[in-house]
PDB file of N, CA and C and ligand atoms in Angstrom:
ATOM      1  N   UNK A   9      99.216  90.077 120.960  1.00 61.00           N
ATOM      2  CA  UNK A   9      99.795  91.437 121.101  1.00 61.00           C
ATOM      3  C   UNK A   9      99.253  92.433 120.039  1.00 61.00           C
ATOM      4  N   UNK A  10      98.881  93.387 120.520  1.00 63.00           N
ATOM      5  CA  UNK A  10      98.026  94.396 119.800  1.00 63.00           C
ATOM      6  C   UNK A  10      99.058  95.524 119.202  1.00 63.00           C
ATOM      7  N   UNK A  11      98.608  95.112 117.971  1.00 67.00           N
ATOM      8  CA  UNK A  11      99.732  96.290 116.807  1.00 67.00           C
ATOM      9  C   UNK A  11      99.239  97.520 117.044  1.00 67.00           C
ATOM     10  N   UNK A  12     100.389  98.428 117.123  1.00 67.00           N
ATOM     11  CA  UNK A  12      99.932  99.654 117.205  1.00 67.00           C
ATOM     12  C   UNK A  12      99.712 100.337 115.936  1.00 67.00           C
ATOM     13  N   UNK A  13      98.689 101.201 115.534  1.00 70.00           N
ATOM     14  CA  UNK A  13      98.322 101.925 114.635  1.00 70.00           C
ATOM     15  C   UNK A  13      99.025 103.072 114.322  1.00 70.00           C
ATOM     16  N   UNK A  14      99.520 103.275 113.098  1.00 65.00           N
ATOM     17  CA  UNK A  14     100.422 104.161 112.793  1.00 65.00           C
ATOM     18  C   UNK A  14     100.080 105.606 113.567  1.00 65.00           C
ATOM     19  N   UNK A  15      98.560 105.909 113.738  1.00 72.00           N
ATOM     20  CA  UNK A  15      98.165 107.279 114.069  1.00 72.00           C
ATOM     21  C   UNK A  15      98.386 107.276 115.701  1.00 72.00           C
ATOM     22  N   UNK A  16      98.458 106.143 116.355  1.00 78.00           N
ATOM     23  CA  UNK A  16      98.808 106.206 117.753  1.00 78.00           C
ATOM     24  C   UNK A  16      99.879 107.237 118.260  1.00 78.00           C
ATOM     25  N   UNK A  17     100.988 107.379 117.725  1.00 88.00           N
ATOM     26  CA  UNK A  17     101.961 108.376 117.888  1.00 88.00           C
ATOM     27  C   UNK A  17     102.089 109.553 117.230  1.00 88.00           C
ATOM     28  N   UNK A  18     100.893 109.795 116.503  1.00 92.00           N
ATOM     29  CA  UNK A  18     100.953 111.139 115.653  1.00 92.00           C
ATOM     30  C   UNK A  18     100.363 112.335 116.470  1.00 92.00           C
ATOM     31  N   UNK A  19     101.174 113.298 116.524  1.00 94.00           N
ATOM     32  CA  UNK A  19     100.905 114.510 117.200  1.00 94.00           C
ATOM     33  C   UNK A  19      99.701 115.370 116.966  1.00 94.00           C
ATOM     34  N   UNK A  20      98.910 115.993 117.893  1.00 95.00           N
ATOM     35  CA  UNK A  20      97.857 116.634 117.489  1.00 95.00           C
ATOM     36  C   UNK A  20      97.997 117.743 116.553  1.00 95.00           C
ATOM     37  N   UNK A  21      97.508 117.648 115.499  1.00 95.00           N
ATOM     38  CA  UNK A  21      97.851 118.624 114.265  1.00 95.00           C
ATOM     39  C   UNK A  21      96.555 119.234 113.856  1.00 95.00           C
ATOM     40  N   UNK A  22      95.287 119.155 114.605  1.00 96.00           N
ATOM     41  CA  UNK A  22      94.251 119.938 114.077  1.00 96.00           C
ATOM     42  C   UNK A  22      93.221 120.079 115.199  1.00 96.00           C
ATOM     43  N   UNK A  23      92.250 121.050 115.221  1.00 97.00           N
ATOM     44  CA  UNK A  23      91.322 121.098 115.895  1.00 97.00           C
ATOM     45  C   UNK A  23      89.965 120.995 114.872  1.00 97.00           C
ATOM     46  N   UNK A  24      88.893 120.623 115.974  1.00 97.00           N
ATOM     47  CA  UNK A  24      87.609 120.617 115.159  1.00 97.00           C
ATOM     48  C   UNK A  24      86.313 121.212 116.089  1.00 97.00           C
ATOM     49  N   UNK A  25      85.321 121.695 115.539  1.00 96.00           N
ATOM     50  CA  UNK A  25      84.155 122.076 116.119  1.00 96.00           C
ATOM     51  C   UNK A  25      83.098 121.045 115.608  1.00 96.00           C
ATOM     52  N   UNK A  26      82.215 120.723 116.465  1.00 96.00           N
ATOM     53  CA  UNK A  26      80.863 119.810 116.043  1.00 96.00           C
ATOM     54  C   UNK A  26      80.195 120.752 115.423  1.00 96.00           C
ATOM     55  N   UNK A  27      79.332 120.209 114.360  1.00 97.00           N
ATOM     56  CA  UNK A  27      78.398 121.039 113.799  1.00 97.00           C
ATOM     57  C   UNK A  27      77.275 120.309 113.282  1.00 97.00           C
ATOM     58  N   UNK A  28      75.927 120.533 113.423  1.00 95.00           N
ATOM     59  CA  UNK A  28      74.923 119.741 113.207  1.00 95.00           C
ATOM     60  C   UNK A  28      74.232 120.226 111.899  1.00 95.00           C
ATOM     61  N   UNK A  29      74.056 119.436 111.078  1.00 95.00           N
ATOM     62  CA  UNK A  29      73.641 119.528 109.937  1.00 95.00           C
ATOM     63  C   UNK A  29      72.392 119.046 109.266  1.00 95.00           C
ATOM     64  N   UNK A  30      71.395 119.738 109.102  1.00 96.00           N
ATOM     65  CA  UNK A  30      69.980 119.370 108.822  1.00 96.00           C
ATOM     66  C   UNK A  30      69.977 119.279 107.036  1.00 96.00           C
ATOM     67  N   UNK A  31      69.314 117.951 107.020  1.00 96.00           N
ATOM     68  CA  UNK A  31      69.043 117.811 105.492  1.00 96.00           C
ATOM     69  C   UNK A  31      67.684 118.128 105.471  1.00 96.00           C
ATOM     70  N   UNK A  32      67.458 118.958 104.330  1.00 97.00           N
ATOM     71  CA  UNK A  32      65.960 119.390 103.970  1.00 97.00           C
ATOM     72  C   UNK A  32      65.513 119.230 102.735  1.00 97.00           C
ATOM     73  N   UNK A  33      64.337 118.632 102.533  1.00 97.00           N
ATOM     74  CA  UNK A  33      63.590 118.363 101.285  1.00 97.00           C
ATOM     75  C   UNK A  33      62.364 119.325 101.369  1.00 97.00           C
ATOM     76  N   UNK A  34      62.347 119.992 100.273  1.00 98.00           N
ATOM     77  CA  UNK A  34      60.946 120.796  99.744  1.00 98.00           C
ATOM     78  C   UNK A  34      60.007 119.791  99.593  1.00 98.00           C
ATOM     79  N   UNK A  35      58.629 119.876 100.146  1.00 97.00           N
ATOM     80  CA  UNK A  35      57.493 119.260 100.058  1.00 97.00           C
ATOM     81  C   UNK A  35      56.921 119.663  98.647  1.00 97.00           C
ATOM     82  N   UNK A  36      57.502 120.700  98.136  1.00 98.00           N
ATOM     83  CA  UNK A  36      56.637 121.460  96.931  1.00 98.00           C
ATOM     84  C   UNK A  36      57.265 120.764  95.618  1.00 98.00           C
ATOM     85  N   UNK A  37      58.562 120.919  95.431  1.00 98.00           N
ATOM     86  CA  UNK A  37      59.470 120.731  94.566  1.00 98.00           C
ATOM     87  C   UNK A  37      60.289 119.361  94.550  1.00 98.00           C
ATOM     88  N   UNK A  38      60.517 118.915  95.662  1.00 98.00           N
ATOM     89  CA  UNK A  38      61.730 118.061  95.990  1.00 98.00           C
ATOM     90  C   UNK A  38      62.859 118.272  95.880  1.00 98.00           C
ATOM     91  N   UNK A  39      63.176 119.593  96.055  1.00 98.00           N
ATOM     92  CA  UNK A  39      64.532 120.317  95.982  1.00 98.00           C
ATOM     93  C   UNK A  39      65.135 119.664  97.498  1.00 98.00           C
ATOM     94  N   UNK A  40      66.725 119.401  97.399  1.00 98.00           N
ATOM     95  CA  UNK A  40      67.093 119.101  98.781  1.00 98.00           C
ATOM     96  C   UNK A  40      68.340 120.028  99.001  1.00 98.00           C
ATOM     97  N   UNK A  41      68.185 120.302 100.037  1.00 97.00           N
ATOM     98  CA  UNK A  41      69.465 121.254 100.572  1.00 97.00           C
ATOM     99  C   UNK A  41      69.920 121.035 102.093  1.00 97.00           C
ATOM    100  N   UNK A  42      70.872 121.853 102.545  1.00 97.00           N
ATOM    101  CA  UNK A  42      71.153 121.549 103.921  1.00 97.00           C
ATOM    102  C   UNK A  42      71.323 122.466 104.690  1.00 97.00           C
ATOM    103  N   UNK A  43      71.178 122.808 105.879  1.00 97.00           N
ATOM    104  CA  UNK A  43      71.309 123.922 106.963  1.00 97.00           C
ATOM    105  C   UNK A  43      72.184 123.800 108.181  1.00 97.00           C
ATOM    106  N   UNK A  44      73.109 124.339 108.377  1.00 97.00           N
ATOM    107  CA  UNK A  44      74.149 123.930 109.259  1.00 97.00           C
ATOM    108  C   UNK A  44      73.679 124.853 110.850  1.00 97.00           C
ATOM    109  N   UNK A  45      74.108 124.136 111.709  1.00 97.00           N
ATOM    110  CA  UNK A  45      73.754 124.954 112.936  1.00 97.00           C
ATOM    111  C   UNK A  45      74.905 124.386 114.011  1.00 97.00           C
ATOM    112  N   UNK A  46      75.622 125.373 114.788  1.00 96.00           N
ATOM    113  CA  UNK A  46      76.761 125.178 115.512  1.00 96.00           C
ATOM    114  C   UNK A  46      76.090 124.789 116.972  1.00 96.00           C
ATOM    115  N   UNK A  47      74.908 125.051 117.472  1.00 95.00           N
ATOM    116  CA  UNK A  47      74.329 124.961 118.664  1.00 95.00           C
ATOM    117  C   UNK A  47      73.462 123.643 118.813  1.00 95.00           C
ATOM    118  N   UNK A  48      73.664 122.677 119.791  1.00 91.00           N
ATOM    119  CA  UNK A  48      73.300 121.388 120.054  1.00 91.00           C
ATOM    120  C   UNK A  48      71.718 121.627 120.052  1.00 91.00           C
ATOM    121  N   UNK A  49      71.052 122.420 120.723  1.00 91.00           N
ATOM    122  CA  UNK A  49      69.696 122.635 121.138  1.00 91.00           C
ATOM    123  C   UNK A  49      69.015 123.445 120.092  1.00 91.00           C
ATOM    124  N   UNK A  50      69.742 123.559 118.643  1.00 95.00           N
ATOM    125  CA  UNK A  50      68.974 124.424 117.793  1.00 95.00           C
ATOM    126  C   UNK A  50      67.664 123.866 117.413  1.00 95.00           C
ATOM    127  N   UNK A  51      66.705 124.609 117.235  1.00 96.00           N
ATOM    128  CA  UNK A  51      65.416 124.312 116.946  1.00 96.00           C
ATOM    129  C   UNK A  51      64.917 124.664 115.390  1.00 96.00           C
ATOM    130  N   UNK A  52      65.115 123.748 114.293  1.00 96.00           N
ATOM    131  CA  UNK A  52      64.870 124.074 113.154  1.00 96.00           C
ATOM    132  C   UNK A  52      63.518 124.253 112.798  1.00 96.00           C
ATOM    133  N   UNK A  53      62.768 123.736 113.595  1.00 97.00           N
ATOM    134  CA  UNK A  53      61.253 124.077 113.545  1.00 97.00           C
ATOM    135  C   UNK A  53      60.711 125.156 113.841  1.00 97.00           C
ATOM    136  N   UNK A  54      61.470 126.187 114.567  1.00 97.00           N
ATOM    137  CA  UNK A  54      60.850 127.330 115.207  1.00 97.00           C
ATOM    138  C   UNK A  54      60.475 128.172 114.048  1.00 97.00           C
ATOM    139  N   UNK A  55      60.876 128.668 112.897  1.00 97.00           N
ATOM    140  CA  UNK A  55      60.625 129.479 112.158  1.00 97.00           C
ATOM    141  C   UNK A  55      60.333 129.003 110.631  1.00 97.00           C
ATOM    142  N   UNK A  56      59.610 129.865 110.008  1.00 98.00           N
ATOM    143  CA  UNK A  56      59.745 129.360 108.547  1.00 98.00           C
ATOM    144  C   UNK A  56      60.965 129.659 107.621  1.00 98.00           C
ATOM    145  N   UNK A  57      60.869 128.735 106.568  1.00 98.00           N
ATOM    146  CA  UNK A  57      62.140 129.070 105.689  1.00 98.00           C
ATOM    147  C   UNK A  57      61.505 129.012 104.264  1.00 98.00           C
ATOM    148  N   UNK A  58      62.234 129.385 103.227  1.00 98.00           N
ATOM    149  CA  UNK A  58      61.947 129.546 101.966  1.00 98.00           C
ATOM    150  C   UNK A  58      62.886 128.431 101.188  1.00 98.00           C
ATOM    151  N   UNK A  59      62.223 127.616 100.234  1.00 98.00           N
ATOM    152  CA  UNK A  59      62.970 126.692  99.408  1.00 98.00           C
ATOM    153  C   UNK A  59      64.041 127.613  98.640  1.00 98.00           C
ATOM    154  N   UNK A  60      65.115 127.099  98.299  1.00 98.00           N
ATOM    155  CA  UNK A  60      66.165 128.118  97.230  1.00 98.00           C
ATOM    156  C   UNK A  60      65.855 127.803  96.123  1.00 98.00           C
ATOM    157  N   UNK A  61      65.249 126.501  95.767  1.00 98.00           N
ATOM    158  CA  UNK A  61      64.784 126.288  94.479  1.00 98.00           C
ATOM    159  C   UNK A  61      63.381 126.824  93.787  1.00 98.00           C
ATOM    160  N   UNK A  62      62.244 126.663  94.304  1.00 98.00           N
ATOM    161  CA  UNK A  62      61.022 127.128  93.963  1.00 98.00           C
ATOM    162  C   UNK A  62      60.324 128.446  94.967  1.00 98.00           C
ATOM    163  N   UNK A  63      61.162 128.631  95.898  1.00 98.00           N
ATOM    164  CA  UNK A  63      60.506 129.915  96.796  1.00 98.00           C
ATOM    165  C   UNK A  63      59.458 129.250  97.801  1.00 98.00           C
ATOM    166  N   UNK A  64      59.044 128.298  97.826  1.00 98.00           N
ATOM    167  CA  UNK A  64      57.768 127.980  98.644  1.00 98.00           C
ATOM    168  C   UNK A  64      58.303 128.171 100.069  1.00 98.00           C
ATOM    169  N   UNK A  65      57.323 128.567 100.846  1.00 98.00           N
ATOM    170  CA  UNK A  65      57.483 129.062 102.293  1.00 98.00           C
ATOM    171  C   UNK A  65      56.991 128.090 103.275  1.00 98.00           C
ATOM    172  N   UNK A  66      57.720 127.833 104.273  1.00 98.00           N
ATOM    173  CA  UNK A  66      56.801 127.165 105.223  1.00 98.00           C
ATOM    174  C   UNK A  66      57.939 126.575 106.474  1.00 98.00           C
ATOM    175  N   UNK A  67      57.353 125.930 107.218  1.00 98.00           N
ATOM    176  CA  UNK A  67      58.283 125.379 108.329  1.00 98.00           C
ATOM    177  C   UNK A  67      58.602 124.027 108.201  1.00 98.00           C
ATOM    178  N   UNK A  68      59.393 123.819 108.978  1.00 97.00           N
ATOM    179  CA  UNK A  68      60.047 122.236 108.808  1.00 97.00           C
ATOM    180  C   UNK A  68      59.909 121.137 109.879  1.00 97.00           C
ATOM    181  N   UNK A  69      59.196 120.055 109.203  1.00 96.00           N
ATOM    182  CA  UNK A  69      58.826 119.088 110.240  1.00 96.00           C
ATOM    183  C   UNK A  69      60.228 118.442 110.476  1.00 96.00           C
ATOM    184  N   UNK A  70      60.596 118.064 111.729  1.00 95.00           N
ATOM    185  CA  UNK A  70      61.878 117.209 111.825  1.00 95.00           C
ATOM    186  C   UNK A  70      61.329 115.987 112.193  1.00 95.00           C
ATOM    187  N   UNK A  71      61.903 114.921 111.144  1.00 94.00           N
ATOM    188  CA  UNK A  71      61.582 113.622 111.483  1.00 94.00           C
ATOM    189  C   UNK A  71      62.670 112.964 112.316  1.00 94.00           C
ATOM    190  N   UNK A  72      62.678 111.684 112.460  1.00 91.00           N
ATOM    191  CA  UNK A  72      63.446 110.952 113.405  1.00 91.00           C
ATOM    192  C   UNK A  72      64.927 110.710 112.825  1.00 91.00           C
ATOM    193  N   UNK A  73      65.876 110.506 113.526  1.00 86.00           N
ATOM    194  CA  UNK A  73      67.213 110.313 113.169  1.00 86.00           C
ATOM    195  C   UNK A  73      67.324 109.174 112.050  1.00 86.00           C
ATOM    196  N   UNK A  74      68.071 109.271 111.343  1.00 86.00           N
ATOM    197  CA  UNK A  74      68.226 108.064 110.136  1.00 86.00           C
ATOM    198  C   UNK A  74      69.099 107.128 111.114  1.00 86.00           C
ATOM    199  N   UNK A  75      68.704 106.102 111.054  1.00 90.00           N
ATOM    200  CA  UNK A  75      69.383 104.736 111.764  1.00 90.00           C
ATOM    201  C   UNK A  75      70.422 104.192 110.598  1.00 90.00           C
ATOM    202  N   UNK A  76      71.727 104.044 110.839  1.00 87.00           N
ATOM    203  CA  UNK A  76      72.875 103.217 110.150  1.00 87.00           C
ATOM    204  C   UNK A  76      72.546 101.947 109.803  1.00 87.00           C
TER     205      UNK A  76
HETATM  206 ZN1   ZN B   9      60.924 123.931  96.616  1.00 68.20          ZN
END
């Protein structure tokens, strides 16, 4: 017999929205930061960005998803 988890009977108490979070590393200084988008098809490679640490300007190359 399956034991009931305490959360099975819990009422809905929260709402949430899915966010896509890009992890960006500067090729110039190695600084790491994140960029959040709410649209599934958001194209991070479309425009140039500036590194918040060193100011380096350039486009972003999107790599493959990290596998767990
Ligand atoms: Zn940088």
